[in-house]
XYZ file of C-alpha atoms in Angstrom:
450
model
C -4.831 -82.228 34.695
C -1.984 -81.421 32.357
C 0.152 -83.535 30.039
C 3.646 -83.169 28.284
C 4.717 -80.263 30.494
C 2.172 -77.824 29.331
C 1.504 -74.593 31.203
C -1.810 -73.195 32.603
C -2.882 -69.786 31.258
C -4.755 -67.624 33.799
C -6.843 -65.100 31.780
C -7.703 -61.963 33.847
C -5.535 -60.139 36.412
C -8.296 -59.218 38.997
C -8.811 -60.819 42.282
C -9.978 -64.113 40.686
C -6.914 -64.311 38.422
C -4.475 -63.605 41.191
C -6.203 -66.307 43.327
C -6.013 -68.826 40.420
C -2.285 -68.153 39.995
C -1.616 -68.567 43.750
C -3.547 -71.786 43.835
C -1.893 -73.275 40.797
C 1.617 -72.458 42.007
C 0.773 -73.884 45.458
C -0.015 -77.043 43.569
C 3.345 -76.882 41.594
C 1.860 -75.897 38.234
C 3.726 -73.667 35.824
C 1.546 -70.624 35.109
C 1.144 -67.769 32.727
C -0.950 -64.710 33.880
C -2.435 -62.934 30.940
C -4.610 -59.859 30.541
C -5.635 -58.311 27.200
C -5.402 -54.742 28.695
C -1.848 -53.555 27.530
C -2.177 -50.498 29.690
C -1.756 -52.469 32.932
C 1.403 -52.119 34.859
C 3.152 -55.523 35.146
C 5.135 -54.510 38.195
C 1.939 -53.496 39.985
C 0.348 -56.863 39.206
C 3.641 -58.669 40.222
C 3.333 -56.919 43.717
C -0.069 -58.637 44.269
C 1.467 -62.089 43.812
C 3.445 -63.888 46.463
C 7.204 -62.867 46.396
C 8.307 -66.300 45.264
C 5.912 -66.420 42.405
C 7.572 -67.508 39.179
C 4.375 -66.910 37.019
C 5.048 -65.325 33.605
C 3.033 -62.087 33.005
C 1.749 -61.209 29.521
C -0.333 -58.153 28.718
C -1.942 -57.040 25.327
C -2.520 -59.078 22.286
C -1.855 -62.656 23.037
C 1.336 -63.968 21.262
C 0.566 -66.744 18.814
C 3.746 -68.493 19.663
C 2.556 -69.044 23.247
C -0.445 -71.172 22.231
C 1.554 -74.381 21.968
C 2.848 -73.977 25.524
C -0.695 -73.984 26.990
C -2.732 -77.014 27.993
C -5.382 -75.221 30.065
C -6.773 -71.703 30.180
C -8.513 -70.624 33.307
C -10.957 -67.655 32.614
C -11.829 -65.151 35.225
C -15.599 -64.616 35.410
C -15.385 -61.215 33.496
C -13.882 -62.751 30.398
C -16.497 -63.823 27.725
C -16.162 -67.329 26.472
C -16.773 -66.078 22.939
C -13.809 -63.761 22.743
C -11.765 -64.476 19.451
C -8.771 -65.368 21.524
C -10.725 -67.874 23.592
C -12.243 -69.396 20.504
C -8.733 -69.787 19.040
C -7.707 -71.567 22.244
C -10.746 -73.917 21.881
C -9.837 -74.593 18.237
C -6.268 -75.376 19.281
C -7.518 -78.031 21.644
C -6.793 -76.015 24.828
C -9.184 -76.902 27.679
C -11.254 -73.996 29.056
C -11.978 -73.803 32.742
C -13.203 -71.072 35.057
C -12.009 -70.247 38.504
C -14.853 -72.239 40.013
C -13.852 -75.445 38.243
C -10.260 -74.902 39.198
C -11.070 -74.364 42.833
C -13.350 -77.329 42.931
C -10.558 -79.489 41.428
C -8.282 -78.810 44.275
C -10.700 -78.054 47.066
C -11.895 -80.533 49.592
C -15.070 -81.207 51.541
C -18.666 -80.525 50.799
C -19.960 -77.708 48.575
C -23.276 -75.887 49.022
C -23.689 -73.619 46.016
C -26.317 -70.912 45.314
C -27.222 -69.129 42.129
C -30.109 -67.046 40.725
C -30.716 -63.631 39.350
C -31.410 -61.944 42.712
C -30.917 -62.766 46.349
C -27.657 -64.718 45.990
C -25.474 -62.637 48.313
C -28.129 -62.360 51.115
C -28.790 -66.148 50.925
C -25.083 -67.042 50.723
C -24.288 -64.824 53.595
C -27.096 -66.131 55.823
C -26.273 -69.743 55.027
C -22.527 -69.085 55.770
C -23.518 -67.784 59.205
C -25.699 -70.839 59.829
C -23.082 -73.162 58.757
C -20.454 -71.416 60.999
C -22.705 -71.901 64.015
C -22.965 -75.620 63.189
C -19.294 -76.547 62.572
C -15.701 -75.218 62.491
C -14.339 -75.433 58.931
C -16.578 -73.141 56.805
C -15.530 -71.134 53.730
C -17.848 -68.530 52.189
C -16.620 -67.930 48.621
C -17.411 -67.093 45.065
C -19.233 -64.094 43.507
C -19.791 -62.771 47.001
C -16.200 -61.159 46.756
C -13.953 -63.857 48.183
C -12.496 -65.908 45.308
C -12.933 -69.643 45.664
C -9.440 -70.041 44.462
C -8.072 -68.059 47.348
C -9.485 -70.469 49.928
C -9.302 -73.930 48.077
C -5.792 -74.688 49.319
C -6.934 -74.405 53.009
C -9.856 -76.956 52.657
C -9.941 -80.425 54.093
C -12.360 -83.176 53.927
C -14.100 -81.772 56.983
C -14.700 -78.394 55.288
C -18.135 -76.973 54.111
C -17.842 -74.455 51.307
C -20.799 -72.097 50.809
C -20.462 -70.660 47.377
C -22.320 -67.843 45.568
C -22.107 -68.723 41.870
C -22.785 -66.289 39.001
C -24.042 -67.206 35.420
C -20.596 -66.152 34.183
C -18.837 -68.561 36.429
C -21.177 -71.418 35.535
C -20.418 -71.174 31.807
C -16.991 -72.711 32.410
C -17.723 -75.716 34.711
C -16.928 -79.327 33.828
C -16.871 -81.442 36.951
C -18.218 -79.034 39.604
C -20.890 -80.989 41.628
C -22.243 -79.339 44.766
C -23.952 -81.615 47.345
C -26.735 -79.069 47.579
C -27.448 -76.433 45.038
C -29.957 -73.707 44.947
C -31.397 -71.598 42.069
C -33.388 -68.733 43.593
C -35.095 -67.171 40.604
C -34.555 -66.361 36.991
C -35.379 -62.963 35.420
C -33.697 -61.241 32.545
C -30.139 -60.033 33.358
C -26.666 -59.933 31.615
C -28.153 -60.319 28.225
C -25.220 -58.269 26.910
C -23.111 -61.327 27.907
C -25.400 -64.188 27.241
C -27.199 -62.650 24.309
C -30.539 -64.581 24.789
C -32.658 -65.616 27.844
C -32.272 -69.273 26.652
C -28.404 -69.026 27.132
C -28.867 -67.212 30.444
C -31.258 -69.830 31.792
C -29.034 -72.640 30.542
C -26.016 -71.134 32.357
C -27.988 -70.958 35.629
C -29.329 -74.487 35.347
C -25.771 -75.754 34.838
C -25.310 -75.687 38.583
C -27.011 -79.109 38.694
C -25.204 -80.547 35.703
C -23.097 -82.989 37.599
C -25.457 -83.590 40.593
C -27.176 -87.048 41.135
C -30.361 -88.149 42.897
C -28.332 -88.245 46.124
C -27.900 -84.512 45.916
C -30.507 -81.817 46.272
C -31.412 -78.677 44.287
C -33.492 -76.040 46.144
C -35.870 -74.168 43.788
C -38.305 -71.433 43.816
C -41.803 -73.007 43.192
C -43.211 -69.608 42.203
C -40.683 -69.312 39.352
C -42.253 -70.917 36.330
C -38.918 -71.795 34.634
C -37.584 -73.389 37.784
C -40.717 -75.343 38.660
C -40.458 -77.019 35.270
C -36.738 -77.466 35.693
C -37.308 -79.316 38.944
C -39.018 -82.019 36.909
C -36.067 -82.333 34.589
C -32.847 -82.153 36.802
C -31.046 -85.236 37.880
C -30.812 -83.751 41.464
C -33.636 -84.164 43.899
C -35.661 -81.072 43.854
C -36.805 -79.309 47.105
C -39.003 -76.279 46.681
C -39.664 -73.130 48.555
C -42.667 -70.827 48.152
C -43.896 -67.551 49.484
C -47.462 -68.063 48.062
C -48.686 -71.605 48.817
C -48.402 -74.636 51.170
C -46.266 -77.339 49.735
C -46.611 -81.168 50.517
C -42.879 -81.261 50.790
C -40.751 -78.150 51.054
C -40.559 -74.892 52.885
C -43.182 -72.181 52.628
C -44.825 -69.026 54.067
C -48.268 -69.454 55.547
C -50.116 -66.719 57.452
C -46.764 -64.979 58.255
C -45.099 -68.105 59.469
C -42.180 -69.952 57.666
C -42.812 -73.740 57.795
C -40.453 -76.585 56.878
C -42.072 -79.795 55.831
C -40.028 -82.885 55.072
C -41.597 -85.955 56.564
C -42.498 -83.814 59.727
C -44.083 -80.295 59.701
C -41.744 -77.942 61.578
C -42.552 -74.331 62.268
C -39.330 -72.292 61.789
C -40.379 -68.684 62.808
C -42.770 -65.809 62.204
C -41.601 -63.306 59.748
C -42.038 -60.518 62.483
C -39.071 -62.260 64.312
C -36.709 -61.612 61.377
C -34.679 -58.358 60.918
C -35.115 -58.349 57.080
C -37.745 -56.508 55.170
C -39.873 -57.737 52.183
C -41.142 -61.051 50.808
C -38.101 -61.467 48.650
C -36.019 -61.643 51.836
C -38.367 -64.157 53.331
C -37.727 -66.274 50.225
C -33.975 -65.832 50.756
C -34.326 -66.933 54.325
C -36.295 -70.046 53.234
C -33.725 -71.002 50.762
C -30.989 -70.846 53.187
C -33.099 -72.729 55.948
C -33.860 -75.490 53.389
C -30.222 -75.963 52.398
C -29.050 -75.995 56.028
C -31.759 -78.450 57.144
C -31.227 -80.800 54.211
C -27.481 -80.795 55.156
C -28.462 -81.867 58.664
C -28.091 -78.594 60.692
C -30.466 -78.732 63.765
C -33.483 -76.390 63.457
C -32.614 -74.998 66.862
C -29.340 -73.624 65.393
C -30.991 -72.279 62.283
C -33.699 -70.452 64.166
C -31.105 -68.668 66.433
C -29.039 -67.531 63.428
C -31.864 -66.350 61.140
C -33.434 -64.292 63.929
C -30.183 -62.435 64.567
C -29.252 -61.808 60.862
C -29.602 -58.110 59.797
C -28.900 -58.493 56.176
C -25.975 -57.644 53.906
C -24.331 -54.285 52.942
C -25.822 -52.504 49.894
C -29.029 -54.471 49.828
C -31.826 -52.352 51.175
C -29.398 -51.205 53.798
C -30.752 -48.501 56.118
C -28.205 -45.564 56.212
C -29.614 -42.999 58.424
C -32.653 -40.725 59.094
C -32.237 -37.014 58.741
C -34.924 -34.373 59.191
C -37.452 -37.165 59.212
C -36.266 -38.688 55.960
C -35.018 -42.227 55.821
C -32.227 -43.138 53.387
C -31.650 -46.597 52.100
C -28.781 -47.967 50.012
C -29.817 -50.550 47.589
C -26.871 -50.365 45.256
C -26.932 -54.160 44.730
C -30.229 -53.710 42.912
C -28.297 -53.958 39.547
C -31.214 -55.178 37.407
C -34.939 -54.263 37.269
C -36.220 -57.303 39.118
C -33.818 -56.682 41.994
C -34.893 -52.988 42.135
C -38.587 -53.960 42.193
C -37.787 -55.867 45.314
C -36.205 -52.612 46.825
C -39.329 -50.538 46.054
C -41.668 -53.261 47.251
C -39.775 -53.325 50.613
C -40.346 -49.452 51.147
C -43.189 -48.477 53.637
C -42.918 -44.740 52.931
C -43.455 -42.411 49.980
C -40.158 -42.759 48.094
C -37.731 -40.585 46.045
C -35.962 -43.165 43.899
C -32.526 -42.737 42.402
C -31.935 -45.038 39.414
C -29.933 -45.509 36.251
C -26.356 -46.675 35.344
C -24.715 -49.023 32.860
C -26.930 -50.509 30.244
C -27.090 -54.332 30.368
C -29.747 -54.353 27.719
C -32.573 -54.652 30.327
C -36.147 -53.661 29.887
C -37.692 -51.417 32.544
C -41.369 -51.784 32.002
C -42.195 -53.947 35.138
C -39.847 -51.779 37.274
C -41.841 -48.624 36.321
C -45.123 -50.466 36.779
C -44.076 -51.439 40.325
C -43.968 -47.799 41.523
C -47.779 -47.912 41.951
C -48.052 -44.558 43.611
C -45.192 -45.336 46.011
C -42.536 -43.425 44.078
C -42.954 -39.702 44.342
C -39.990 -38.687 42.169
C -37.502 -40.519 40.007
C -34.009 -39.115 39.776
C -32.054 -40.648 36.907
C -28.278 -40.708 36.055
C -25.931 -42.770 33.919
C -26.077 -43.970 30.442
C -29.628 -45.600 30.848
C -31.242 -42.393 32.055
C -33.051 -41.478 28.754
C -34.028 -45.022 28.096
C -35.669 -45.373 31.564
C -37.360 -41.951 31.086
C -38.859 -43.108 27.733
C -40.327 -46.188 29.506
C -41.624 -44.102 32.433
C -43.438 -41.652 30.147
C -45.078 -44.700 28.278
C -46.678 -45.628 31.608
C -47.660 -42.074 32.462
C -44.931 -41.464 34.976
C -43.553 -38.032 34.210
C -42.108 -36.762 37.538
C -38.493 -37.519 36.775
C -35.271 -35.468 36.638
C -31.917 -36.021 34.989
C -28.673 -35.474 36.919
C -24.992 -35.961 35.861
C -23.586 -37.488 39.079
C -24.428 -39.324 42.247
C -23.688 -36.175 44.194
C -26.283 -34.296 42.149
C -28.688 -37.093 42.707
C -28.418 -37.074 46.488
C -28.643 -33.289 46.513
C -31.802 -33.317 44.367
C -33.272 -36.096 46.464
C -32.713 -34.042 49.648
C -34.441 -31.124 48.179
C -37.521 -33.154 47.008
C -37.931 -35.148 50.272
C -40.199 -34.248 53.141
C -40.390 -35.603 56.595
C -41.983 -39.073 56.484
C -40.464 -39.813 53.120
C -37.692 -42.242 52.091
C -34.845 -41.812 49.618
C -33.813 -45.045 48.042
C -30.714 -45.748 45.823
C -32.012 -48.733 43.804
C -30.481 -48.179 40.302
C -31.981 -51.200 38.294
C -28.636 -51.015 36.473
C -25.015 -52.093 36.888
C -22.516 -49.487 38.094
C -19.807 -49.841 35.454
C -20.508 -46.585 33.663
C -19.570 -44.426 36.571
C -18.082 -46.815 39.346
C -15.856 -49.826 39.429
C -18.453 -51.851 41.288
C -21.884 -51.667 42.970
C -20.000 -51.626 46.371
C -18.135 -48.494 45.376
C -21.414 -46.788 44.226
C -23.075 -47.792 47.483
C -20.198 -46.603 49.683
C -20.180 -43.242 47.846
C -23.972 -42.880 48.350
C -23.611 -43.516 52.132
C -20.785 -41.117 52.350
C -22.850 -38.358 50.545
C -25.988 -39.076 52.653
C -23.914 -38.846 56.018
C -22.386 -35.462 54.851
C -25.823 -33.969 54.294
């Protein structure tokens, strides 16, 4: 991987960066941990590394005299590939990898990888549970919150890795080649990072870059971009559809999920699932398809999917108080994901939205209200932008608040028995919270204290 005694620079000191340093040092590679934030405390970061770590730590502007020592830079997912310091590294001939590429380089066994704008975490979690019911060495890693680099050193040839992969992580792959990949859907997101939809789509589709005809890519037939991509990818496409019967694939017909690959195999009826909404049926179909293509018996698959209750922060039921049901959909961090949250509601809904601006458009989100949303409570830096869109579509029953505490208080005052209160922001959390998880936990705490 490296020549002439060069070191590896790990760029980013979060969980992914720490995992990368640990993996590299485990493999005997000299490492530098770098972060551009000069306000970080080196001693606090040092405490997060193993006691025997010899990694050099550098914060602030990157010293020019260090460039010649580096043969490879490993970027954490949050580091844009077009930063000036990264561009300088490329110009100096330094190879740029991401944590996914690094972990794949050292990891062993088969990889099943999932990407898409929405549904990744639910699908990855469900597939992980299916695989754990099938064999013993299973690792669930990636964008789901468990860095791939933290687990790679534990893997063997008998391991199966189920990986949730973001567009950020796919920007820096080179040899990464999953045995089975999946792209669930593509809708506008992260345009502040990728700048154009073309760049975003290209990043998602890169998950199949190194696959061959012997590998599969599971694709959403109802997504126009992905249906076309299935004809272009080197991998063998296998489609899922919630709207039509497929000659080969997995599909929803009259409330039943059916898997067709040489034989027609009924999987289950949607009433047997614990998940709400067509988008979740699509997530289940994708997970079932990957597992079945990998060779997991359908009997095992059925047992797991029927007992799966979903993931935290994704249309998560919190509690019912005074006849009002409260749902936490903090993972609805873009308009398309938030549309899915609204669609799943079966009560008149007071909706809490707004947050960090990822340069999304909110037209389709507002259109999806369709008489179901009684009141829209807005907070965060996008609140005025969303309100302007709402007014354009004739929806004027909205209120501005300054905090999540105020939002929950306002929702309680507006809600009547038989209503639902849904936190589904259609925006990232970074203007007010460190993560969507922190936002969701705060919401649940506030609701439980009502």
